[in-house]
Short mmCIF file of C-alpha atoms and ligand atoms in Angstrom, two decimals:
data_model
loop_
_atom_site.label_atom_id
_atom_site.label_comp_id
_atom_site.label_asym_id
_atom_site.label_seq_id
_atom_site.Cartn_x
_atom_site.Cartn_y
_atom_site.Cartn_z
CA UNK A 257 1.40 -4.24 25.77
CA UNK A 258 2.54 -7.59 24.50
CA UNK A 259 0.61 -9.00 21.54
CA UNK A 260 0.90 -13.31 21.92
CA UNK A 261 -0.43 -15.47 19.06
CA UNK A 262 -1.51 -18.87 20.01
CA UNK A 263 1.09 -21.31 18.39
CA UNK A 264 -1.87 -22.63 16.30
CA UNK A 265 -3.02 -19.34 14.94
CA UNK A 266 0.87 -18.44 14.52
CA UNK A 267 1.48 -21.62 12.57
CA UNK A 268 -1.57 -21.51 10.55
CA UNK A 269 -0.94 -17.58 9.60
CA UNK A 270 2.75 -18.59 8.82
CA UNK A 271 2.40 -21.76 6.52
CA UNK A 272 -0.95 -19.74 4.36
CA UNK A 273 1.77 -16.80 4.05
CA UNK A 274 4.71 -19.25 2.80
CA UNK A 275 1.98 -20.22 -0.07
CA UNK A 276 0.94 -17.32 -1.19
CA UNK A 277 3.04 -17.57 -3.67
CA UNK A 278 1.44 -20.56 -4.86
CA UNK A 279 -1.83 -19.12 -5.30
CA UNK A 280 -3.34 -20.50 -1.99
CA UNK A 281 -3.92 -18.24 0.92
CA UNK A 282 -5.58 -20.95 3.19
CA UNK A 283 -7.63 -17.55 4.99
CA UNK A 284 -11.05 -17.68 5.47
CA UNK A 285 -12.79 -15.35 3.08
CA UNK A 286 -14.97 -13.86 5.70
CA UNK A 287 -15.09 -9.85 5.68
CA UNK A 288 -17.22 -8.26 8.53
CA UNK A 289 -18.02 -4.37 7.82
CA UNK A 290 -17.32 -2.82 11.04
CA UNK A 291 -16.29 -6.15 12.53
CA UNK A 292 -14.28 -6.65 15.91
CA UNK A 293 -10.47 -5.26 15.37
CA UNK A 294 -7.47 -7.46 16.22
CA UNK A 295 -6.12 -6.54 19.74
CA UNK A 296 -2.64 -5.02 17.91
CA UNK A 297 -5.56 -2.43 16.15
CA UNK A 298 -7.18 -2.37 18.73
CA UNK A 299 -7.16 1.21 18.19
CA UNK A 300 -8.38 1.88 15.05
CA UNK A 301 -11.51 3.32 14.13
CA UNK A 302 -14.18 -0.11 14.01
CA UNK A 303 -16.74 1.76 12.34
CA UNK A 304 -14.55 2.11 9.21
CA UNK A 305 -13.06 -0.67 8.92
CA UNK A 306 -13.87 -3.73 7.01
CA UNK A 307 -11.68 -6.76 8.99
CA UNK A 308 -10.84 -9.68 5.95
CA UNK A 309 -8.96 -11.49 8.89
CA UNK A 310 -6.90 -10.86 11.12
CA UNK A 311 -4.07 -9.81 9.35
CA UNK A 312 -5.74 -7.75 6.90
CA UNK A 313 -7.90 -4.49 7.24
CA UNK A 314 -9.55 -2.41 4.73
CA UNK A 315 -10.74 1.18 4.89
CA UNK A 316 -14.50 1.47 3.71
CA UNK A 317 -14.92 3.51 0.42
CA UNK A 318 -17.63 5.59 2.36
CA UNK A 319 -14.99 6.70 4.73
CA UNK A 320 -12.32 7.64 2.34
CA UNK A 321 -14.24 10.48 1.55
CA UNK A 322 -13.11 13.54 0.35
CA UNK A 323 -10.09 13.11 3.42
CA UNK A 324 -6.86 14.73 2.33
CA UNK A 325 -5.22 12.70 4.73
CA UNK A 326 -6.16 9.48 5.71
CA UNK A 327 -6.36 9.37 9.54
CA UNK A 328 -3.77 6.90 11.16
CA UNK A 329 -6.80 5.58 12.88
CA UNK A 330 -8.48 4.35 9.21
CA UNK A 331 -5.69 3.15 7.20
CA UNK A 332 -5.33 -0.47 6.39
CA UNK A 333 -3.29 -2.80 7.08
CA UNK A 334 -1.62 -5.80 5.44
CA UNK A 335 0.44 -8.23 7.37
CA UNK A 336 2.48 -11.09 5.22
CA UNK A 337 3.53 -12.44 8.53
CA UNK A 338 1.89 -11.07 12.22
CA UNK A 339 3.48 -8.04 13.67
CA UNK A 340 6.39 -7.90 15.71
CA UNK A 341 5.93 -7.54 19.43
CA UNK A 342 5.11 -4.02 20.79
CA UNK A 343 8.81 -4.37 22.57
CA UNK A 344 10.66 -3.26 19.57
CA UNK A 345 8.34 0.11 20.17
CA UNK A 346 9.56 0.86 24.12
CA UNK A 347 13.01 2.36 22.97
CA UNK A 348 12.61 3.33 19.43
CA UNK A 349 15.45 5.38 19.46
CA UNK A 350 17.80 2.28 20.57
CA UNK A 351 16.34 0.44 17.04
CA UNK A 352 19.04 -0.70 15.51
CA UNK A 353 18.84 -1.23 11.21
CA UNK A 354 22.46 -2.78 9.51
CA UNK A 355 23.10 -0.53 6.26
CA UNK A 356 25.30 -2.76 3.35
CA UNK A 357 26.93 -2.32 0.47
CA UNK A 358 27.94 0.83 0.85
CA UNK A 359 32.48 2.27 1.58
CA UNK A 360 31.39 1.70 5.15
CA UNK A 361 28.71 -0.78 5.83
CA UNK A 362 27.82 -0.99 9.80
CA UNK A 363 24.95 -0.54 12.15
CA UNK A 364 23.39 2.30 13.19
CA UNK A 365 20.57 2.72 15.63
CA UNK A 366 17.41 5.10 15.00
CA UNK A 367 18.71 8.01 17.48
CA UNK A 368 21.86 7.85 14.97
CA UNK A 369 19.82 8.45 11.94
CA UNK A 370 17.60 11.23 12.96
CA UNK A 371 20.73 13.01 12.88
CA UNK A 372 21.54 12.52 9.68
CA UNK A 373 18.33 15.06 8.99
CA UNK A 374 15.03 14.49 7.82
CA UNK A 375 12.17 15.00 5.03
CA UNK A 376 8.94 14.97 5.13
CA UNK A 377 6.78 13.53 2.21
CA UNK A 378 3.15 12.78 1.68
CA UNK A 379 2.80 9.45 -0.53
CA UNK A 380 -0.03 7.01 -0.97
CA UNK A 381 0.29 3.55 0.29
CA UNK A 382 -1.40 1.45 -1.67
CA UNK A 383 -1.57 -2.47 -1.83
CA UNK A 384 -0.53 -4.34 -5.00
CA UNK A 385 -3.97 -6.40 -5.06
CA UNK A 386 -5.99 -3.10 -4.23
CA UNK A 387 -9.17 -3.43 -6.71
CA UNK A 388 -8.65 -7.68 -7.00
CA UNK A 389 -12.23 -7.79 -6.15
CA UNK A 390 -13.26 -5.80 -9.38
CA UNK A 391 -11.75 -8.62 -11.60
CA UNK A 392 -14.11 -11.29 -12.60
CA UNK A 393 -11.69 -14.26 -12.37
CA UNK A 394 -11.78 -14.77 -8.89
CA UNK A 395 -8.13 -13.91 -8.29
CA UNK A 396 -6.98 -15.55 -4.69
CA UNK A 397 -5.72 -12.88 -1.98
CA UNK A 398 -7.87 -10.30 -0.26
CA UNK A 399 -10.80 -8.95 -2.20
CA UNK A 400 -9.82 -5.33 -1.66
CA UNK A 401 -11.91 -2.92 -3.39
CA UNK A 402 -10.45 0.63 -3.08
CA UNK A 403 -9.57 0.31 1.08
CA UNK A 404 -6.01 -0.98 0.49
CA UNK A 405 -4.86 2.50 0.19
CA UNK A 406 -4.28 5.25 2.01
CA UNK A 407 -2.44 8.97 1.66
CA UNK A 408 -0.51 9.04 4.27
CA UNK A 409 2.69 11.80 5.65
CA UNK A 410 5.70 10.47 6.48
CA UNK A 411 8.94 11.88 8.08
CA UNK A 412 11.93 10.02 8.21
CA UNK A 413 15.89 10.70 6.79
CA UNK A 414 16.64 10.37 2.98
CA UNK A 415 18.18 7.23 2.00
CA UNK A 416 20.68 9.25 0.06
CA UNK A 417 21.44 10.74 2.84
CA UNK A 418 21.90 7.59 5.03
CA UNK A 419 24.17 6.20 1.88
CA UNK A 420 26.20 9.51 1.66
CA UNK A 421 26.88 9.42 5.12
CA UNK A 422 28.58 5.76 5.02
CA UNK A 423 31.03 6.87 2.37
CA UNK A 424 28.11 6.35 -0.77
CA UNK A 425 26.96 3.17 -2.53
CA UNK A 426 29.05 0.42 -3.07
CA UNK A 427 29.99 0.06 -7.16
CA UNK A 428 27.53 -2.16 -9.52
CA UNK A 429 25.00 -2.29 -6.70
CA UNK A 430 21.31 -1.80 -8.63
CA UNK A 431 18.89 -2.70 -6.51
CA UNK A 432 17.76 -1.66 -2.81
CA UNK A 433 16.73 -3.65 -0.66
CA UNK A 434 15.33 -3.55 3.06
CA UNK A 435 14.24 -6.40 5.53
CA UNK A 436 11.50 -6.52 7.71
CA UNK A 437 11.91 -7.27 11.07
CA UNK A 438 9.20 -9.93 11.86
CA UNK A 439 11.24 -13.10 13.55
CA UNK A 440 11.19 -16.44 11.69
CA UNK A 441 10.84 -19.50 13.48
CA UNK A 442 12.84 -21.94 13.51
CA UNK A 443 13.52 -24.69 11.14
CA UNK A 444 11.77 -22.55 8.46
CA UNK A 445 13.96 -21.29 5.37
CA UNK A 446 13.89 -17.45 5.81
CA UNK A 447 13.78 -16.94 2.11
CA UNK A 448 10.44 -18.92 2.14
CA UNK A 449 8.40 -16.53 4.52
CA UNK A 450 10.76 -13.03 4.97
CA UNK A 451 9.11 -10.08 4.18
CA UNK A 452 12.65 -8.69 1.64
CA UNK A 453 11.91 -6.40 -1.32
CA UNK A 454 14.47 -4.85 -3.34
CA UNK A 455 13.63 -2.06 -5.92
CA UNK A 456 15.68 -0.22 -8.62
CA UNK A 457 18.12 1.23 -7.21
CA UNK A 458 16.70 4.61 -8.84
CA UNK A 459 14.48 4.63 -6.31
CA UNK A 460 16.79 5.85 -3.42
CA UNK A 461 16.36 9.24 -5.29
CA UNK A 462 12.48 9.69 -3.13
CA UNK A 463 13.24 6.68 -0.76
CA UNK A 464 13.32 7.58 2.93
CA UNK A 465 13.65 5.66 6.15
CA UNK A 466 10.40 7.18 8.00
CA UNK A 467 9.86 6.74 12.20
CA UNK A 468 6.85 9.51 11.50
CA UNK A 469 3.81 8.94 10.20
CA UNK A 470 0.96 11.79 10.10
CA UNK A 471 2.94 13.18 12.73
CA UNK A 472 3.27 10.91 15.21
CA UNK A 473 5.68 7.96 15.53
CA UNK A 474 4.99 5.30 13.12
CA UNK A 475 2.22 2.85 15.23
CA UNK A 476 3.81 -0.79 15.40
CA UNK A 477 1.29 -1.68 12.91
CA UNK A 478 2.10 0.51 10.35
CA UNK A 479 6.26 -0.44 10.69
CA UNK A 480 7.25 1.20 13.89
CA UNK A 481 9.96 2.06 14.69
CA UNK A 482 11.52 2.23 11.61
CA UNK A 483 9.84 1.99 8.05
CA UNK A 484 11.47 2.09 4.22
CA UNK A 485 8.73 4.54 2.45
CA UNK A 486 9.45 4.33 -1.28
CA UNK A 487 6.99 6.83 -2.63
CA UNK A 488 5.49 5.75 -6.04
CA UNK A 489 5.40 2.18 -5.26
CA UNK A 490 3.20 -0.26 -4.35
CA UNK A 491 2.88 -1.00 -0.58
CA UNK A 492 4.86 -4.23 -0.87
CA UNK A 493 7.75 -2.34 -1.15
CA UNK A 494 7.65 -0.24 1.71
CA UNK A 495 9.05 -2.30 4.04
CA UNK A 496 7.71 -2.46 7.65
CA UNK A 497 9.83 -2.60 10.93
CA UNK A 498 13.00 -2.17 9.24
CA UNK A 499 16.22 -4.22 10.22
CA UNK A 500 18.31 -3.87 7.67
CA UNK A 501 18.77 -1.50 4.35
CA UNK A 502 21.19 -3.27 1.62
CA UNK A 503 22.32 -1.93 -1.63
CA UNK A 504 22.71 -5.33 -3.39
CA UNK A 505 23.74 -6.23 -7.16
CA UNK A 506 21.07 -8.78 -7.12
CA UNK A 507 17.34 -9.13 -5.89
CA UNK A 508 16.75 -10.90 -2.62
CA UNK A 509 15.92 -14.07 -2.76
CA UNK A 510 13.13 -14.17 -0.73
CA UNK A 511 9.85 -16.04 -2.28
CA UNK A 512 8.06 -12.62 -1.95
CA UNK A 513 10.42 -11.28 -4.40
CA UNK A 514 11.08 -13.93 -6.89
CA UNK A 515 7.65 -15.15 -7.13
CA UNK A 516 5.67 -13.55 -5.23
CA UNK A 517 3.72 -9.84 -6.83
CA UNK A 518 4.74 -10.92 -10.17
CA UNK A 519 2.05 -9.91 -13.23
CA UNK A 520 1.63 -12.92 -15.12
CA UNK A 521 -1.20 -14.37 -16.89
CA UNK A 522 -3.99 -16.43 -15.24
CA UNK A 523 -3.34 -19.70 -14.66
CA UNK A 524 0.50 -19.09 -14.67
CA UNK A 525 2.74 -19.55 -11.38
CA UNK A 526 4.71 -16.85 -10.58
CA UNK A 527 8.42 -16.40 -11.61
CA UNK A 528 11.25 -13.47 -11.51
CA UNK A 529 11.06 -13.13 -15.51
CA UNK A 530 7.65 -10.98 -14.60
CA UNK A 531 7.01 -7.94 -14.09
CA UNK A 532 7.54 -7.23 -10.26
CA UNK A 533 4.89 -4.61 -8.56
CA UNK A 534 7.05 -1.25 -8.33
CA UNK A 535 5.83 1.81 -9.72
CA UNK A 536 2.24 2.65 -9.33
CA UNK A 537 -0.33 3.64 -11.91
CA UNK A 538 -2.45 6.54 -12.23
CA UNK A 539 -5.66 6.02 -10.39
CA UNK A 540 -8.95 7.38 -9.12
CA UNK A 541 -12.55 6.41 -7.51
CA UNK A 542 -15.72 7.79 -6.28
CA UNK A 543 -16.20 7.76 -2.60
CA UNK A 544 -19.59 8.99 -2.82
CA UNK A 545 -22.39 8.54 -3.20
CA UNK A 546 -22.02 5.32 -3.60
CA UNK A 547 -25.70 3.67 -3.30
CA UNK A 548 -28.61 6.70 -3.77
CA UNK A 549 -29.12 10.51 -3.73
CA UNK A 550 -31.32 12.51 -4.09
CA UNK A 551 -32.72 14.26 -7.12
CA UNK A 552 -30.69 17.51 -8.64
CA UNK A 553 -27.36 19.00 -7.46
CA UNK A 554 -25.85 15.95 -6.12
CA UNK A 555 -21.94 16.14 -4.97
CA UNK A 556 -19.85 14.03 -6.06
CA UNK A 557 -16.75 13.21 -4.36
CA UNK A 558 -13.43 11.13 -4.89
CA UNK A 559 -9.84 10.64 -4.79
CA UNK A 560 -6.76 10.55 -7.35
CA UNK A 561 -3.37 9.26 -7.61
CA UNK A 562 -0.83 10.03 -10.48
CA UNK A 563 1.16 7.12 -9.15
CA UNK A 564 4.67 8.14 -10.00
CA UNK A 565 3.89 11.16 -11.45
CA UNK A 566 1.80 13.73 -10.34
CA UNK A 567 -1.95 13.25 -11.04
CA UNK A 568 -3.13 16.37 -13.01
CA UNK A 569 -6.47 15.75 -13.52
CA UNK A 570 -9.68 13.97 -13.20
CA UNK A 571 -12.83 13.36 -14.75
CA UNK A 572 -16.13 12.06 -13.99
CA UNK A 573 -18.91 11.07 -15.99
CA UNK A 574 -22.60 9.75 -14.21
CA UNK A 575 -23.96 8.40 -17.51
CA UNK A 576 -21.62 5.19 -17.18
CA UNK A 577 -18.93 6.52 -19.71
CA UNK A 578 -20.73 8.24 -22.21
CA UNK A 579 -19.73 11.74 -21.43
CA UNK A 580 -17.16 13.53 -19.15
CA UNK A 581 -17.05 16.40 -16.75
CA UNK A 582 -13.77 17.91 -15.78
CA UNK A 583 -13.92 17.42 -11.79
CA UNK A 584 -12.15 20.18 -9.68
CA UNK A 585 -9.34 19.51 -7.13
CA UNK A 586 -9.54 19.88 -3.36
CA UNK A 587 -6.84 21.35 -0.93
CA UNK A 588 -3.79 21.50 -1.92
CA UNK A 589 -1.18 19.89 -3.69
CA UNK A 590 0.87 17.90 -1.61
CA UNK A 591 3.39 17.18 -4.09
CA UNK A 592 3.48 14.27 -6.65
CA UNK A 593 3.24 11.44 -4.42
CA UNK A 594 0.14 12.14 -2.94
CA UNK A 595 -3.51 11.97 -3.76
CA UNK A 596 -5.98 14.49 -4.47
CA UNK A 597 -9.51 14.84 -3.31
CA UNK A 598 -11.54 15.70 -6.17
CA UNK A 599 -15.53 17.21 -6.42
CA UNK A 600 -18.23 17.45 -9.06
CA UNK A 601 -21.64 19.07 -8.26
CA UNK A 602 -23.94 17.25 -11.09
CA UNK A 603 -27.36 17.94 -11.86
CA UNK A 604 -29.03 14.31 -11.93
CA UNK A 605 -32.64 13.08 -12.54
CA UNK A 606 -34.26 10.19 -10.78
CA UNK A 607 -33.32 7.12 -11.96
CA UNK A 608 -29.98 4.74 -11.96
CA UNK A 609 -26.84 6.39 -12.93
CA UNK A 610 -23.12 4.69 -13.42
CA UNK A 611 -20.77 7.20 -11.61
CA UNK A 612 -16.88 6.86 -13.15
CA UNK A 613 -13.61 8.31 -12.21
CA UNK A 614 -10.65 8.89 -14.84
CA UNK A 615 -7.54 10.39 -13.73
CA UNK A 616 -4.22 11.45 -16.37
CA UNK A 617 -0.99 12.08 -14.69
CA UNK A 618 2.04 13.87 -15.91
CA UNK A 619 2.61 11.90 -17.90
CA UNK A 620 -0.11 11.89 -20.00
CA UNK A 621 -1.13 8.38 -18.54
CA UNK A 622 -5.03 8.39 -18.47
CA UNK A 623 -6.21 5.05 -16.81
CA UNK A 624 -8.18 2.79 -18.84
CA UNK A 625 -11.14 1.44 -18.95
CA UNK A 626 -11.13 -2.59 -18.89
CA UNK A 627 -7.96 -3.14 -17.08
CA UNK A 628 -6.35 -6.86 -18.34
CA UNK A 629 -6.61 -10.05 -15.97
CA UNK A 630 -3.96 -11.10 -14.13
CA UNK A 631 -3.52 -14.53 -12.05
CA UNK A 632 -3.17 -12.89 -8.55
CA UNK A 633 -5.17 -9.50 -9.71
CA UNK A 634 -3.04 -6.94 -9.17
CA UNK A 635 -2.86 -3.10 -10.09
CA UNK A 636 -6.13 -3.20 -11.32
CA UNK A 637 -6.91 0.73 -12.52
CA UNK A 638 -9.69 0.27 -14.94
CA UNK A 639 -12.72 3.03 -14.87
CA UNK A 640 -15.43 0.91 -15.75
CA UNK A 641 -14.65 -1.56 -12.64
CA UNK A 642 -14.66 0.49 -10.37
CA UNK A 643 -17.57 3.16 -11.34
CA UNK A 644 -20.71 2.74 -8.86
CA UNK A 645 -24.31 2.67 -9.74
CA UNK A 646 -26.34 4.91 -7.31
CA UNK A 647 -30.15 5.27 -7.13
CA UNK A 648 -31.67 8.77 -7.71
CA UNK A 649 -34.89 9.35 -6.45
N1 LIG B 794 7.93 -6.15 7.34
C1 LIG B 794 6.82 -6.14 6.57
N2 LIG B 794 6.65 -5.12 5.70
C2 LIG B 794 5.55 -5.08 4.90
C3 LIG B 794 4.59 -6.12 4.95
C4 LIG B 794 4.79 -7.17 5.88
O1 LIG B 794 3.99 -8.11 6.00
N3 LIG B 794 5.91 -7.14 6.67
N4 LIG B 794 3.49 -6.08 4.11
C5 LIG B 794 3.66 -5.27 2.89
C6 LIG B 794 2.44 -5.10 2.12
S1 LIG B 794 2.00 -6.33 1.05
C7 LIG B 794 1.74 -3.93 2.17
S2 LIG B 794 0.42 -3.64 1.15
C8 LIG B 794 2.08 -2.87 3.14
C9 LIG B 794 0.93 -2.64 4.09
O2 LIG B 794 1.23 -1.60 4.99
P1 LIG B 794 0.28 -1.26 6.20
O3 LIG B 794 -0.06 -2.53 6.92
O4 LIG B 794 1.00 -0.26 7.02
O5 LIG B 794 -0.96 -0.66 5.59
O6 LIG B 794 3.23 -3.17 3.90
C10 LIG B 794 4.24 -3.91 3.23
N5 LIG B 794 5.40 -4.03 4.06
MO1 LIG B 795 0.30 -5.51 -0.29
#
């Protein structure tokens, strides 16, 4: 199945991604709840999906639920530039990814790295602008509420391992960086529109190349064949259809690195003195109820991240912030990366109550609750935004 984009569309999707940097996304803000899917997600799960556009798919906070996993069929999707076509997915194995700055940089193809061995992790993905729509300054981009995100199980080989096997890092290199493997036209600067993040290069320590996801090969959508997972940090970082892994003394000079998911103030352009989106912060939500219930034991249900350290736990208040009730954990702990499902039976009376969510990791982060402005809204983590009111009665 070959995905085509009308040159139009293509264009259009192309020259709103080169300016996202700028503040300017050019998309439509339409969102249809349970909308029609894009023909590349074709197979994803309509009924819990909100569709932004095209190139952008949010899970409903119904859906997220209690899930300890989130179904492959539910998890969103964010495309800087439209997916590759589904060729690069008829001979995964043959996928080829170029490996530098290590003794002995050279190519090697994904049948080559699966025997290098493997890990399996289970890591939340979770979009830098997940929660812009709970700022009040109208930040550009996607309004994502909680949907960005997704916990999600990935298998793939240890970049450690991948380095150690090539004779280990190359000296003074302190970044890593991987490329995505969308195609750029022609006559367009790659640095302007190529999806190229590099993070500390601490972050090879958890980083792994993944061609599994919730055990199945990773779906073209969600980076097949080949996709850099870099648990702990936002989704911008984990780099989709992988082509090549560098360990580099400087950051790439792609836009989406030097300007682009850079915390600055509002009203201020974006520039590589900032803050870059890397490590994630500790985070929770209700996933229900989220609009009535019905008078006494109500359950109340949600999910928790630590971000880069285990989240350890949560509480939840349904008197807007007044008072808190240590919530209990569900399943079990799938190791620091993950989320956790929490649950709190309350007793509640008719009437309106403000249902929060605060989560403290290890360590000793508790989120807060007014989370700052930023120009392009991201990381926001704040309580109070994102506690629901919900009719008793
Ligand atoms: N090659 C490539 N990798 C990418 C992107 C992209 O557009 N191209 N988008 C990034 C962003 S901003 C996010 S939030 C996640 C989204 O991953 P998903 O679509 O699998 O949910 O992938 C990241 N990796
Ligand atoms: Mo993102």
């Amino acid at each position: 199945m070959t995905t085509v984009y009308p040159v139009k569309r293509r264009q259009f999707l192309i020259g709103s991604a080169g300016l996202a940097g700028a503040a300017v996304t050019g998309l439509p803000a339409i969102a249809q709840e349970g909308g029609k899917l894009p023909a590349y997600v074709a197979w994803k799960d309509a009924g819990d999906m909100i569709v932004h556009t095209d190139e952008t798919l949010e899970t409903m906070r119904a859906a997220q639920g209690d899930a300890l996993v989130t179904p492959s069929s539910d998890l969103y999707i964010r495309n800087n530039l439209p997916a590759p076509s589904e060729e690069i997915v008829a001979d995964r194995d043959a996928w080829e990814v170029s490996i530098e700055g290590v003794a002995e940089p050279g190519s090697m193809t994904l049948g080559e790295l699966k025997l290098l061995g493997s890990e399996t992790v289970v890591a939340v993905l979770q979009c830098s602008g997940n929660g812009r729509a709970f700022f009040d300054h109208e930040a550009s981009g996607s309004q994502w509420a909680t949907g960005a995100a997704g916990n999600v199980i990935w298998t793939g080989v240890p970049v450690r391992a991948v380095a150690e096997a090539l004779g280990g890092v190359a000296a003074d290199m302190v970044f890593l960086t991987g490329t995505g493997g969308e195609e750029i036209p022609e006559g367009l600067p790659p640095e302007s529109i190529q999806v190229e993040r590099s993070v500390p290069v601490e972050a090879m320590e958890q980083a792994i190349l993944a061609w599994d996801m919730n055990g199945e090969p990773v779906p073209l959508a969600h980076g097949g064949p080949l996709r850099l997972i870099v648990p702990g940090y936002y989704g911008v970082n984990n780099v989709k259809y992988l082509k090549r892994l560098a360990f580099t003394a400087e950051e790439s000079p792609a836009a989406i690195q030097q300007t682009g998911y850079r915390v600055r103030p509002v009203g201020v352009s974006g520039d590589p003195s900032q803050p870059s989106m890397y490590e994630m912060s500790v985070k929770s939500w209700i996933t229900g109820p989220l609009e009535d219930a019905e008078t006494g034991e109500v359950r109340i249900e949600g999910l928790a991240m630590g971000g880069t350290s285990a989240v350890t736990g949560v509480e939840v208040s349904t008197d807007g912030g007044e008072s808190w009730q240590e919530a209990q954990f569900l399943g079990p702990d799938m190791g620091p990366y993950a989320w956790r499902p929490f649950v709190l039976v309350a007793d509640l009376d008719a009437g309106t109550h403000t249902l929060a969510s605060r989560a403290t990791n290890g360590n000793g982060d508790t989120q807060p609750e007014t989370f700052e402005p930023n120009e392009r809204g991201y990381g926001h983590n704040g309580w109070r935004g994102h506690a629901v009111d919900v009719t008793v009665g």
